[in-house]
XYZ file of C-alpha atoms in Angstrom:
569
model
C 15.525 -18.310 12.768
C 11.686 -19.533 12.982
C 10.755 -20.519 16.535
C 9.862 -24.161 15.913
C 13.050 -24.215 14.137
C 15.211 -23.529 17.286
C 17.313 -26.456 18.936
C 18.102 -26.119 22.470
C 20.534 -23.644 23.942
C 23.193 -26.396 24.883
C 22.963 -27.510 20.925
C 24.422 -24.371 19.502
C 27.282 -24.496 17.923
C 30.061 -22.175 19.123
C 31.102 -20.424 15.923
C 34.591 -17.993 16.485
C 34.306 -14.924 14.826
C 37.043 -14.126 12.447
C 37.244 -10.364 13.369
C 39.932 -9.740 10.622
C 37.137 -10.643 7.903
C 35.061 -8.523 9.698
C 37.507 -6.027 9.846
C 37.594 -6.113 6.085
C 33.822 -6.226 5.755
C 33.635 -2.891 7.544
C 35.670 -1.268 5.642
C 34.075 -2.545 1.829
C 30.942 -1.417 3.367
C 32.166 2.218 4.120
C 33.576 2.705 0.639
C 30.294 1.509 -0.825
C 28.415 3.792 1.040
C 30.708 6.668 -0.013
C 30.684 5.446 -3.240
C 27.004 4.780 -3.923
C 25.356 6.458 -6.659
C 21.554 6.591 -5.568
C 20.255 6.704 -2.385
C 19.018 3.633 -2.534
C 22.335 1.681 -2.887
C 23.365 3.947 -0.161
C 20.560 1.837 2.011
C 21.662 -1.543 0.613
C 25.034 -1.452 1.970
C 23.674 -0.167 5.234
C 21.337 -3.088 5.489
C 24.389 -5.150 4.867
C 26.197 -3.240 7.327
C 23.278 -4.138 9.811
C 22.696 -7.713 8.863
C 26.810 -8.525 9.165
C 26.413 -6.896 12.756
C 23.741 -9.359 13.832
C 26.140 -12.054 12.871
C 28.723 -11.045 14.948
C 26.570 -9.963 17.916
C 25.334 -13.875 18.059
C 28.785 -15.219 18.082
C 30.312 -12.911 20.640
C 27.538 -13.140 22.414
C 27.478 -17.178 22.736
C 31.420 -16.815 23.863
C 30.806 -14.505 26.091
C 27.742 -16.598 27.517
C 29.639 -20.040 27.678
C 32.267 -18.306 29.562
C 29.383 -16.380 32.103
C 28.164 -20.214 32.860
C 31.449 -21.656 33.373
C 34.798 -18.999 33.545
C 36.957 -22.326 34.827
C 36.659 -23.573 31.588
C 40.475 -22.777 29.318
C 38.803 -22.738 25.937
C 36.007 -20.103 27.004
C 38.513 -18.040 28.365
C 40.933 -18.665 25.634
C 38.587 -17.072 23.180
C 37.519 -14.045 25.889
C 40.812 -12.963 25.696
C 40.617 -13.355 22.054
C 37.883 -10.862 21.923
C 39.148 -8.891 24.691
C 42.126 -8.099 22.703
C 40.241 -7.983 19.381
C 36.935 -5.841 19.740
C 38.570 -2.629 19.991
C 40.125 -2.707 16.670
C 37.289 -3.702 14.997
C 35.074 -0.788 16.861
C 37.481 1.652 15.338
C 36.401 0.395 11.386
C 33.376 0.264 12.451
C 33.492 3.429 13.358
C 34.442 4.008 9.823
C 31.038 2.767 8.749
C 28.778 5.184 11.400
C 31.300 7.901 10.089
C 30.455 7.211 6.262
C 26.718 7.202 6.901
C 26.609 10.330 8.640
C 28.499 11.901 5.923
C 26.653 10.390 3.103
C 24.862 13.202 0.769
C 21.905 10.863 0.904
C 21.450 11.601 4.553
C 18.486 13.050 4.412
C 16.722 10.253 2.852
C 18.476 7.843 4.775
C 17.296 9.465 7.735
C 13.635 9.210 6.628
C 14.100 5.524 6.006
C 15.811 4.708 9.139
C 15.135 7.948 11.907
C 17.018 10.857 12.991
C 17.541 9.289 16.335
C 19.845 6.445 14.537
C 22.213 8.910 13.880
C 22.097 11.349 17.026
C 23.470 7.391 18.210
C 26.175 7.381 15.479
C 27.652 10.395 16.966
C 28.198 9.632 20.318
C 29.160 6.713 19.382
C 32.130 8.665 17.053
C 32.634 11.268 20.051
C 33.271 7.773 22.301
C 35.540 6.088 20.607
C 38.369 6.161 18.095
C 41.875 4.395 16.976
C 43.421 6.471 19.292
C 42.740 4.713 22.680
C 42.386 1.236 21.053
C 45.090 0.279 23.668
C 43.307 1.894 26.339
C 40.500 -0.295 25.365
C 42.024 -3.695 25.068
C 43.354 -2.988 28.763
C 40.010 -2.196 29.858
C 38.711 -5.466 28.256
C 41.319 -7.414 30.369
C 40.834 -5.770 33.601
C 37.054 -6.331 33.565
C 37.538 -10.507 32.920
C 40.409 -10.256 35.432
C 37.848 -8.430 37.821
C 34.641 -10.528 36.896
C 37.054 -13.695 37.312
C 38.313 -13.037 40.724
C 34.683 -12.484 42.146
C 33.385 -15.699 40.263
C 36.101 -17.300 41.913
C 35.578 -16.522 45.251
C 35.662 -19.508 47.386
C 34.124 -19.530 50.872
C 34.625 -21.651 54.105
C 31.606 -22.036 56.395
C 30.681 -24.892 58.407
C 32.828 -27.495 56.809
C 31.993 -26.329 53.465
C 32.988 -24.248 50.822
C 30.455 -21.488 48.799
C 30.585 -18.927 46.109
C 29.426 -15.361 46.866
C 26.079 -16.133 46.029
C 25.551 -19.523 47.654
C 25.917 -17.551 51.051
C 23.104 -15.326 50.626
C 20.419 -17.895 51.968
C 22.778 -18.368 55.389
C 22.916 -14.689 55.806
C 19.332 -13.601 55.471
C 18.843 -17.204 57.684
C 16.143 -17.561 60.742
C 19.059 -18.004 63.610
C 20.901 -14.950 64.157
C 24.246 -17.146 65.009
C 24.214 -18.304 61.724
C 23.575 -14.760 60.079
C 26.271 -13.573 62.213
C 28.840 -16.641 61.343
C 27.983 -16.375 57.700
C 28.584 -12.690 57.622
C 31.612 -12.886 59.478
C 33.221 -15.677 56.745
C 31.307 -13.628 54.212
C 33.045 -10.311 54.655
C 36.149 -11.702 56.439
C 36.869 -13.666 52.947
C 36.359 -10.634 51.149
C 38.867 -8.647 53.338
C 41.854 -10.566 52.026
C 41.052 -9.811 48.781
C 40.368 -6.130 48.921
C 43.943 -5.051 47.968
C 43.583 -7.124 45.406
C 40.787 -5.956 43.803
C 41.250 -2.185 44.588
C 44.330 -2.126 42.779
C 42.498 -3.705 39.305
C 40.001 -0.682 40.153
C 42.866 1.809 40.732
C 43.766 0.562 36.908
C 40.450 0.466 35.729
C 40.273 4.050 36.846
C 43.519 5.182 35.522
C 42.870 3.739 31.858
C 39.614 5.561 31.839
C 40.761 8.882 32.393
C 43.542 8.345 29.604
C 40.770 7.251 27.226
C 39.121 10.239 27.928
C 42.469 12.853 27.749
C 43.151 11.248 24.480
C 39.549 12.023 23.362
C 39.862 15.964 24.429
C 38.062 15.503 27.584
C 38.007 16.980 30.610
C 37.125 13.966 32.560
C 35.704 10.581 32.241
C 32.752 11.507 33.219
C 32.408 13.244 30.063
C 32.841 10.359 27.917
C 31.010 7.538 30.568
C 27.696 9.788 29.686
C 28.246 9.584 25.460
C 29.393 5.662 25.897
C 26.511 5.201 27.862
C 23.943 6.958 25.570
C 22.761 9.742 27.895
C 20.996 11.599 24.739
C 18.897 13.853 26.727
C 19.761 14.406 30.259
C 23.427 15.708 31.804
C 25.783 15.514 34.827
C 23.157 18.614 36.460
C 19.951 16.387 35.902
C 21.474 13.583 37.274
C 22.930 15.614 40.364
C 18.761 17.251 40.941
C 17.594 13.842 40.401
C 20.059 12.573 43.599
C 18.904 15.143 45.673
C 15.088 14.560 45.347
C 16.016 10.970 46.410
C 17.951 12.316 49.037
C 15.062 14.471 50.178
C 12.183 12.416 49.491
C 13.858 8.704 49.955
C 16.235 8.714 52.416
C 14.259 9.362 55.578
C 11.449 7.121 54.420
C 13.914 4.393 53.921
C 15.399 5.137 57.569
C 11.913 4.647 58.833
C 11.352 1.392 57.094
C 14.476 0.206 58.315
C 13.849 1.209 62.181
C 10.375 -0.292 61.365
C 12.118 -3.590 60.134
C 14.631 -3.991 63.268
C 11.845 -3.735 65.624
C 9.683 -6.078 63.886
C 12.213 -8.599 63.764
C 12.570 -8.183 68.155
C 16.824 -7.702 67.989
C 17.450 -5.465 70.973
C 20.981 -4.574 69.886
C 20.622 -4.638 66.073
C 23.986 -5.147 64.090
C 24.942 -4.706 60.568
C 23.613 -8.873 59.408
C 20.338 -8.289 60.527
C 19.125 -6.346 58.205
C 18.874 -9.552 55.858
C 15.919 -10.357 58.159
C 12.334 -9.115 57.748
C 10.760 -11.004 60.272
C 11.624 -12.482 62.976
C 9.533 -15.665 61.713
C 12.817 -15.607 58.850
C 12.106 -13.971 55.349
C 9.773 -14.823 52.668
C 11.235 -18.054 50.964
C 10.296 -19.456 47.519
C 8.316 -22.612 47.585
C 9.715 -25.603 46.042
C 12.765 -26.685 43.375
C 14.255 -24.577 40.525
C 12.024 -26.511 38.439
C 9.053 -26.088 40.392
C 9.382 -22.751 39.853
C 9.707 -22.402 36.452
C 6.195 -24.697 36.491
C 4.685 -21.733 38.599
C 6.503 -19.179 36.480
C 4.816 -20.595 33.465
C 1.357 -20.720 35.339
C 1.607 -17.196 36.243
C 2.511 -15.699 32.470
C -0.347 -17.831 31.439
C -2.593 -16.136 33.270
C -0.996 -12.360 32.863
C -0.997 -12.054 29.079
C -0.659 -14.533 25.999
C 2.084 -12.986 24.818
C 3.828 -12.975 28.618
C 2.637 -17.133 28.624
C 4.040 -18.030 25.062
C 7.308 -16.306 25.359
C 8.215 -17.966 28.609
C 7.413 -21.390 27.870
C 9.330 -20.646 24.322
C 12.220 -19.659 26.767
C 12.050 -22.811 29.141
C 11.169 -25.507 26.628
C 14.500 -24.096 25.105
C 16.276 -24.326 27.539
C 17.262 -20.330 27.480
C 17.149 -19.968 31.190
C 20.734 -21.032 33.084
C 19.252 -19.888 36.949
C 21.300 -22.278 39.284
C 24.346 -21.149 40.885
C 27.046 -23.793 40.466
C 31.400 -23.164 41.316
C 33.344 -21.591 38.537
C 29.787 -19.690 37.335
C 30.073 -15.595 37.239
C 28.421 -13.969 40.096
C 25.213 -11.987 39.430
C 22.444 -12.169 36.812
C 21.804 -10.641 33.360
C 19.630 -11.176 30.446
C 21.444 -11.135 26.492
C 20.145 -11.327 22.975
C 20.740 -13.681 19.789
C 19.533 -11.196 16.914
C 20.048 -14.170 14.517
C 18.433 -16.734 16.805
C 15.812 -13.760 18.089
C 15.700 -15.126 20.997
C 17.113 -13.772 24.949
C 18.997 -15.634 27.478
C 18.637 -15.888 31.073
C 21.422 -16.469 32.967
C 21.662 -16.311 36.837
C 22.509 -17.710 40.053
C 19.488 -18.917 42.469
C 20.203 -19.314 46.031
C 17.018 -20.306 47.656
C 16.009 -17.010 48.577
C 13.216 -14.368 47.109
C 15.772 -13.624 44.736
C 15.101 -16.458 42.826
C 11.278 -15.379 42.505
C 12.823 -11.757 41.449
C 14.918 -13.209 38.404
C 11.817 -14.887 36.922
C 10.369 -11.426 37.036
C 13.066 -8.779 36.476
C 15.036 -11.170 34.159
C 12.095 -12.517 32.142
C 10.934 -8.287 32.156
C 13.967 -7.839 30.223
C 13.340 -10.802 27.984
C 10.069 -9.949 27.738
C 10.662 -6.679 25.502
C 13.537 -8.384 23.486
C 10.915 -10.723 21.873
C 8.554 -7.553 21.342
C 11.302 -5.518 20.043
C 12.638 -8.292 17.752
C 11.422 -7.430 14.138
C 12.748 -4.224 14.609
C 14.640 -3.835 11.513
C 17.311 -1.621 12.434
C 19.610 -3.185 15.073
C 20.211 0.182 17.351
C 16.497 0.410 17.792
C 15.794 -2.782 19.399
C 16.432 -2.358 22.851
C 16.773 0.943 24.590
C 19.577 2.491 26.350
C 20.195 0.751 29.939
C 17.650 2.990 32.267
C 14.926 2.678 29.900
C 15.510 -1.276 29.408
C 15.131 -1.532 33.261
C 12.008 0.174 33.055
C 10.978 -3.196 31.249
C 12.110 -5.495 33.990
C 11.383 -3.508 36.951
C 7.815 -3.056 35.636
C 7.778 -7.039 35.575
C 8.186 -7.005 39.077
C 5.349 -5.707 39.850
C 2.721 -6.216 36.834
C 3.697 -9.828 38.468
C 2.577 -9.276 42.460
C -0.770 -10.479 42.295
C 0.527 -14.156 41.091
C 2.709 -14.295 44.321
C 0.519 -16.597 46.016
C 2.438 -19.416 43.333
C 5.427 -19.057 44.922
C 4.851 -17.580 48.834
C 2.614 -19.552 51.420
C 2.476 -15.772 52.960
C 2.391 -13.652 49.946
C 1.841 -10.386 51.501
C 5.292 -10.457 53.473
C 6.563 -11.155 50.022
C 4.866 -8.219 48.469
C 5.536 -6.028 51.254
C 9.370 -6.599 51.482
C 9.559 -6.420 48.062
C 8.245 -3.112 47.557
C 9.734 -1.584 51.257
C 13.162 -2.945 49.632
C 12.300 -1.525 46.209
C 12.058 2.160 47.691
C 15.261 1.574 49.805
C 17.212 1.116 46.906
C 16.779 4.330 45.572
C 19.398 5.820 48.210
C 21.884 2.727 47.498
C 21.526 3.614 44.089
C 22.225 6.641 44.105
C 25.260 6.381 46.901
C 26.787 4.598 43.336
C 26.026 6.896 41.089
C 27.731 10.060 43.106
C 30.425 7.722 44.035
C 31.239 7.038 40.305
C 31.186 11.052 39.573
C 34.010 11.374 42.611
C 36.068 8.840 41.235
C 36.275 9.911 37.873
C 36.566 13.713 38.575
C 39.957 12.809 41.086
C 41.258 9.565 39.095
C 44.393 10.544 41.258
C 42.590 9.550 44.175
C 44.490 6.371 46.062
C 42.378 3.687 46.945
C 41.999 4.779 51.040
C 40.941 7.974 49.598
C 38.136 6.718 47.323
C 37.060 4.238 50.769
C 36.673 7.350 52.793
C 34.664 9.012 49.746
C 32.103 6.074 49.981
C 31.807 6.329 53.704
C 31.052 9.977 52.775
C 28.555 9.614 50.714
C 26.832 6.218 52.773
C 26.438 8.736 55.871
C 24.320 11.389 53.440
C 22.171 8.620 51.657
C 21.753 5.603 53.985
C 23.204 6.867 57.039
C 20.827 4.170 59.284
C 22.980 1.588 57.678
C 26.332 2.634 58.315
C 25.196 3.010 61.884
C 25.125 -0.743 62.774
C 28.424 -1.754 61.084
C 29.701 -2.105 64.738
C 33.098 -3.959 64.491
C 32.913 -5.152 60.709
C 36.026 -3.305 59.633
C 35.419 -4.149 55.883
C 32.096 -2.176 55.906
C 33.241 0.104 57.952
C 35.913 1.180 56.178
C 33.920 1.374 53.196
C 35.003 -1.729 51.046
C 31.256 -2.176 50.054
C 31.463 -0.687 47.146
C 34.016 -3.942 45.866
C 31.718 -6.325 45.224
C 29.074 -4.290 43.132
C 30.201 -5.458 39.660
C 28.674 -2.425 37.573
C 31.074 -0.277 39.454
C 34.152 -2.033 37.366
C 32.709 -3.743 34.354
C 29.979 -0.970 33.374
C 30.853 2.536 34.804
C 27.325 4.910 35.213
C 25.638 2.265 34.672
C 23.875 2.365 37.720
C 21.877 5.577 38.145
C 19.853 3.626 35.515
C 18.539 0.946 38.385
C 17.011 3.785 39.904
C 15.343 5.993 37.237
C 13.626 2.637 36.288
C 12.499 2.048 39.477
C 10.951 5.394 39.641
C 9.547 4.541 36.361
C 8.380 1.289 37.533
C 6.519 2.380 40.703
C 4.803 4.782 38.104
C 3.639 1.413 36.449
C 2.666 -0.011 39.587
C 0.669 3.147 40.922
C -1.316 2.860 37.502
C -1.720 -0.921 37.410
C -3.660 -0.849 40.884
C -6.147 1.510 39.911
C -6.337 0.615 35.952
C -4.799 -2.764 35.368
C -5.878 -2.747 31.356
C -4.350 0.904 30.625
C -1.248 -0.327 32.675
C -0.680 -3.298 30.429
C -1.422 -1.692 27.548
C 0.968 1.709 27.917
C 3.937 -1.116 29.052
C 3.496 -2.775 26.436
C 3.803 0.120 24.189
C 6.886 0.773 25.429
C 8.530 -2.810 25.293
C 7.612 -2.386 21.545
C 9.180 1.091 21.005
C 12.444 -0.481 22.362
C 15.160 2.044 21.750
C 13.509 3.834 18.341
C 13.588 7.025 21.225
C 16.006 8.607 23.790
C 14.658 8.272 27.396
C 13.033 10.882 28.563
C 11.251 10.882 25.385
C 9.903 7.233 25.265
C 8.790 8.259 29.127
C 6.590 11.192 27.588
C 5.776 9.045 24.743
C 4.283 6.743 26.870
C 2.539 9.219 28.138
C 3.837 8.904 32.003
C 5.900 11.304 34.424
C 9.920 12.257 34.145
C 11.335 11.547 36.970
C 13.762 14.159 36.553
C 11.010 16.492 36.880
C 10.866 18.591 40.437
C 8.076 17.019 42.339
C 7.928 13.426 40.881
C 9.466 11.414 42.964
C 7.711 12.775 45.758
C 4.029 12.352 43.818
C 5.239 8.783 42.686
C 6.485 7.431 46.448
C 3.528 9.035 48.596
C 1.222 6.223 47.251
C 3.558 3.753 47.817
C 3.130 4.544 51.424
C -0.165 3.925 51.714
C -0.089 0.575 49.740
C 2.903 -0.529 52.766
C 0.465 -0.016 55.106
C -2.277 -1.862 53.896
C -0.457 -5.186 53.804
C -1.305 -7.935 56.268
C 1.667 -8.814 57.513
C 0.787 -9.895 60.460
């Protein structure tokens, strides 16, 4: 659909799929690519194939987005359910199409036209997935709404009124420690009525998994989490290095900026909620109203790249950004893609704090490489796997810290906690990631046992945390992990978070001692979108793997450096 073309997002029509023609679409186009009598038929019905795929993405994806912005709404959820229940079936046929390809006797001229990578994808995707756990699947579906529901539900009482999740992140990062104490308190004291709840749609989510992956002939889930997630060119023993450089490296810097951080901010006794403080002035806050900072947002892209400026005022004179948090809207923040409309989606849930400045970045990072990896013909290739898409947005993050001043009247503090926070991640993210690989190597576990397993692993990787949880039973007892939606809705997917930021401090390193070459390599990559596995677009792009011994410790030592010459003050 032309640009000039596009109405705005609220104007789209929701069209239901009918997954039973599509159904029957998949299979026609499987028989015609057995069937076909020259190669180049063969590529006609595979262009079909692609073309009826894009179709189908747009519509699932506009359900699936109307239901993100308002899950209170019965016809939304109606047809959620509807493609909960439906999807799985029609992954198996089409599984029937990736199987036909790969078996075509034109496959080696189909694999000129369209890259040998295309079909390394086709067969994880066959070794994922099949009719046999199509049950398996639908519960899965189900258990992730039910889970995704429950948290956008979440209904808080504090001070006479009632907040989502997300609405009480400004009170507890706030100025007065009573108030960060209160807020916590109803915070996590909320949450603690609904653990059982939501442990026991994890202890299914688990147990659904691991029969998925029996059915498949696997020894574990953790088996098939790495093909569904398209790990192509790294394994459980990369990943498992990769943790302990970050354990090495990471961990006691991170302990240091956090002892750094409680004395700045002059609490004698520090406890668990005040961490969300930086300063004892209050943290950096975001100047002005949602719309005021889209106006600065546009300002800034103007002045970082054309291509940054035209995309983003596309986006906003569209209306594809949905950043306010409102009650009945999912929790968190994500970007999507219409491959019909060619055009992303924003979607989030601003809450007056720095986060809202991050989303712009991250979000729009994200965005950002979906409009340069748009005319990508084939529809695998357009966006990478998740830890190299991150790489996109991360980068954002900081290819945007010079325009700070447009949002921060002290843009330092902004810079600085952004990048301190940045490298404490890393041992967060990577608490998930082992975490994950426990629960899916004992699925037996109970849910007391899989607690204890994540005060385990909180002790090795941020153990300066876990130290001020004082008399917060819910953290202490290690219900933290609950609320981290990737955990349930997106297993592995996590581990990702941190490669990219690895990747992205790479970017960041590079940008402040050759802005042009910076640019011009990220770019690069937004436009090789997922043509590559990951460790190959890294080298590619000619920059460091950070599974590689020694590079995380070369990429944080400059990071350091640039901490310290921030005036904070």
């Amino acid at each position: 659909m032309a640009e000039k073309t596009l109405p705005p997002f609220e104007e789209w029509p929701l069209r239901v799929p009918n997954l039973n023609k599509a159904t029957e679409q998949c299979k026609i186009i499987a028989e015609e690519i057995r069937s076909a009598s020259t190669q180049e038929d063969a590529l006609k019905a595979i262009k079909k194939y692609f073309k009826m795929g894009d179709k189908l993405s747009d519509q699932v994806q506009l359900i699936q987005v109307r239901y993100t912005c308002d899950t209170t709404n019965k016809k939304y959820k109606k047809l959620v359910d509807m493609l909960d229940e439906g999807l799985p079936s029609l992954s198996a046929v089409d599984n029937e199409v990736k199987k036909a390809i790969l078996e075509s006797k034109f496959r080696p001229y189909l694999e000129q036209k369209l890259g040998t990578h295309l079909f390394t994808m086709f067969e994880f995707s066959l070794r994922a997935f099949d009719e046999r756990i199509i049950e398996e699947a639908v519960e899965e579906n189900k258990l992730s709404t039910e889970y995704s529901t429950l948290i956008a539900g979440c209904k808080i009482e504090f001070r006479g009124q009632t907040y989502n999740l997300s609405q009480m992140g400004k009170f507890m990062q706030d100025l007065d420690r009573e108030t960060r104490k209160e807020a916590s308190k109803a915070f996590y004291g909320y949450l603690s009525t609904r653990v059982d709840e939501i442990e026991a749609i994890y202890d299914k989510l688990v147990k659904v998994r691991d029969r998925m992956a029996k059915k498949l002939g696997y020894a574990s889930y953790v088996e098939l989490g790495y093909l569904r997630m398209g790990r192509y060119d790294y394994n459980q023993e990369d990943v498992a290095g990769y943790r302990d450089q970050i354990a090495a490296t990471v961990t006691p810097l991170a302990g240091k900026l956090a002892k750094e951080q409680l004395k700045r901010i002059g609490v004698s006794k520090p406890q668990y909620y005040d961490f969300a403080l930086s300063f004892k002035e209050g943290n950096p806050l975001p100047i002005g109203t949602t719309e005021e900072k889209i106006e600065r947002a546009k300002k800034m892209y103007d002045e970082l790249s054309p291509e940054a400026s035209h995309y983003f005022r596309f986006m906003a004179d569209h209306h594809l950004l949905d950043l306010e948090t409102r009650p009945g809207k999912q929790s968190g923040g994500y970007m999507t893609y219409f491959p019909i409309h060619q055009v992303p989606f924003i979607f989030s849930n601003f809450n007056g704090t720095s986060g809202d400045v991050d989303v712009l970045t991250h979000e729009f990072g994200h965005s950002f490489q979906g409009f340069m990896g748009k005319d990508i013909k084939v529809p695998d290739y357009r966006c990478p796997t998740m830890e190299g898409a991150e790489i996109d947005s991360m980068s954002m993050e900081f290819f945007t810290h010079p325009y700070m001043h447009l949002f921060f009247e002290n843009p330092e503090r902004y810079r600085y906690v952004h990048l301190a926070d940045s490298i404490s991640f890393l041992p967060y993210g990577v608490t998930v990631d082992e975490f994950q690989h426990w629960v899916y190597l004992h699925p037996e576990a109970t849910p007391a046992e899989r607690d204890e397993e994540w005060c385990r692993l909180e002790e090795k990787y941020t153990p300066y945390k876990r130290a001020l949880y004082g008399d917060n039973e819910y953290l202490a007892k290690g219900h933290r992990w609950l609320t981290q939606g990737h955990i349930f809705e997106s297993p592995f997917y996590y581990i990702d978070y941190t490669l990219a930021q690895v990747m992205a401090f790479q970017f960041f390193n590079l940008d402040r001692k050759n802005h042009e070459l910076a640019w011009k390599r990220y770019l690069k990559l937004c436009k090789m979108g997922g043509k590559y596995p990951f460790r190959t677009l890294v080298t590619k792009d000619h920059m460091k793997d950070p599974f590689a011994p020694g590079v995380i410790k070369s990429t944080i030592a400059p990071l350091t450096k640039v901490l310290k010459g921030y005036d904070i003050a």
